[in-house]
C-alpha cells in the first residue's frame, strides 16, 4: 500500500457493526484487574493505555517499510514498533537514559536541538557520560565514533537545515559498535524513513509536523528490535513521562492527514524559498533541503521523500528581522513548526542556537501560496 492509504487505514477500528469508525479516547488510570495482572492487557495507564495502543499501531505502520537503497539489506521489508511519550524531549530522554551508562561516549551534532544538547551537558555529563560534538554537515560525526556507545543524528537539523548521509553514518557507527538514533522531527516518518536508512531508534517530537495542529505536545520512539523496545518501554514506565489519552486521541485524529499536509507545506516551503532567493538585496543564506542550491541537495533528494515545511534565511540584522515579522500579516510570530498556519520567528531571541541576529526560521503552512508570497514581498519591501 502507498503511504496515504496505509495511514488512513491504520487509524480505523476493526469493522464491527454499530461501532464507530475511529477509536475514542479511553480515560482511565487503573483498569479492572482481578487476580494475576499478567492476564490483563491494561492494568494502569502509566504502563499502557488502549488509546496509546491505537496511536502506536498507526505510527508503527508509518515507520515500517523496506530498507533503503545503499543499506546492506536494501529492499528487504522490516516491521517497526512505536512507543509514545508526553513530549519529544521525553522520547529523546528515553533513548539517552536506557542506552547510556557512566563512562559511555555519545556523539552529538554540535548544532542539534538545543534542549537535547542541554539535557546531555547539564545532566548526563554530570553522571559520567562523555559527550563528543561534531557538525552534522559532511558526516563529520563519523570521525568521532571510536569507542562510542551512541550516535545521535539530526537531519535536517533544526534550525540550520544541515543534512548528513544517515545510511553511511549508521553503517560506520555499527562497525564501531555504537547504536544509532535519529531525531527525525523536522522530516517526520513520511518525509524520511530513518529506520529504513539504518538507524536503530527513530525519535521524534510529534508536537510539530507529525500532528500539525499546534495544539498538543507529544513524541515517539520507533525501533525494529524488540529488545530495544523493551528497554525503552521500561524507561517510560519507571520515569512516568506518559501521554494523556486525550492527546493520544487528538494525535491519532491528526496523523491521517499527514500526507496531505506534508505535500502542501513542502510545496509552499519550496515556492517561498525560491522567491526569497530572488530578493538578494535584503535576503541572505536561504536554506531549504529542497532547494538545488542547498549544499546537500543531492543527498536530501536521495534520502528524503518530502523536504518538509521548514526553511531559514538571514536578514541584515535584528531590526530588519523584527520589522519583517511585524509587517508580514500572514506569518504568525511563534516558535515550533509544522502547523496549519505559516509561522516564523527570529531564532536568536532564544539565545540557544549559534545563528546570526537576523536569522529567521519559517515554517510554511497550508495557505494559498500566492497569498503568502504577496505578503512576504510587501514585508521585505518595508526593509529597503
Ligand atoms: C521540538 C523539538 C524537540 C523537542 O520536542 P518537544 O515535543 O517540544 O519536547 C526535539 N527535537 C527537535 C528537532 C525539535 O524540533
Short mmCIF file of C-alpha atoms in Angstrom, two decimals, residues 89 92-93 95-97 100 104-108 112-133 150 152:
data_model
loop_
_atom_site.label_atom_id
_atom_site.label_comp_id
_atom_site.label_asym_id
_atom_site.label_seq_id
_atom_site.Cartn_x
_atom_site.Cartn_y
_atom_site.Cartn_z
CA UNK A 89 12.11 15.53 24.93
CA UNK A 92 14.73 11.62 23.42
CA UNK A 93 15.50 11.17 27.12
CA UNK A 95 16.94 6.74 24.42
CA UNK A 96 19.68 8.59 26.31
CA UNK A 97 18.63 7.08 29.63
CA UNK A 100 23.93 5.29 28.25
CA UNK A 104 29.88 5.75 27.76
CA UNK A 105 30.57 8.07 24.84
CA UNK A 106 27.74 9.78 22.94
CA UNK A 107 28.41 11.58 19.65
CA UNK A 108 26.04 14.54 19.33
CA UNK A 112 21.32 19.68 17.40
CA UNK A 113 18.04 20.75 19.02
CA UNK A 114 19.27 22.89 21.92
CA UNK A 115 17.24 21.16 24.65
CA UNK A 116 18.70 17.75 23.72
CA UNK A 117 22.20 19.20 23.96
CA UNK A 118 21.37 20.94 27.26
CA UNK A 119 19.93 17.74 28.78
CA UNK A 120 23.12 15.91 27.86
CA UNK A 121 25.53 18.63 29.00
CA UNK A 122 23.73 19.59 32.19
CA UNK A 123 22.65 16.16 33.46
CA UNK A 124 24.09 13.15 31.64
CA UNK A 125 27.61 14.63 31.56
CA UNK A 126 27.45 15.08 35.36
CA UNK A 127 26.58 11.39 35.67
CA UNK A 128 29.72 10.45 33.74
CA UNK A 129 28.55 10.25 30.13
CA UNK A 130 31.23 11.58 27.77
CA UNK A 131 29.97 13.95 25.07
CA UNK A 132 31.67 14.43 21.72
CA UNK A 133 30.32 17.16 19.45
CA UNK A 150 25.51 6.08 20.85
CA UNK A 152 22.73 10.87 17.83
#
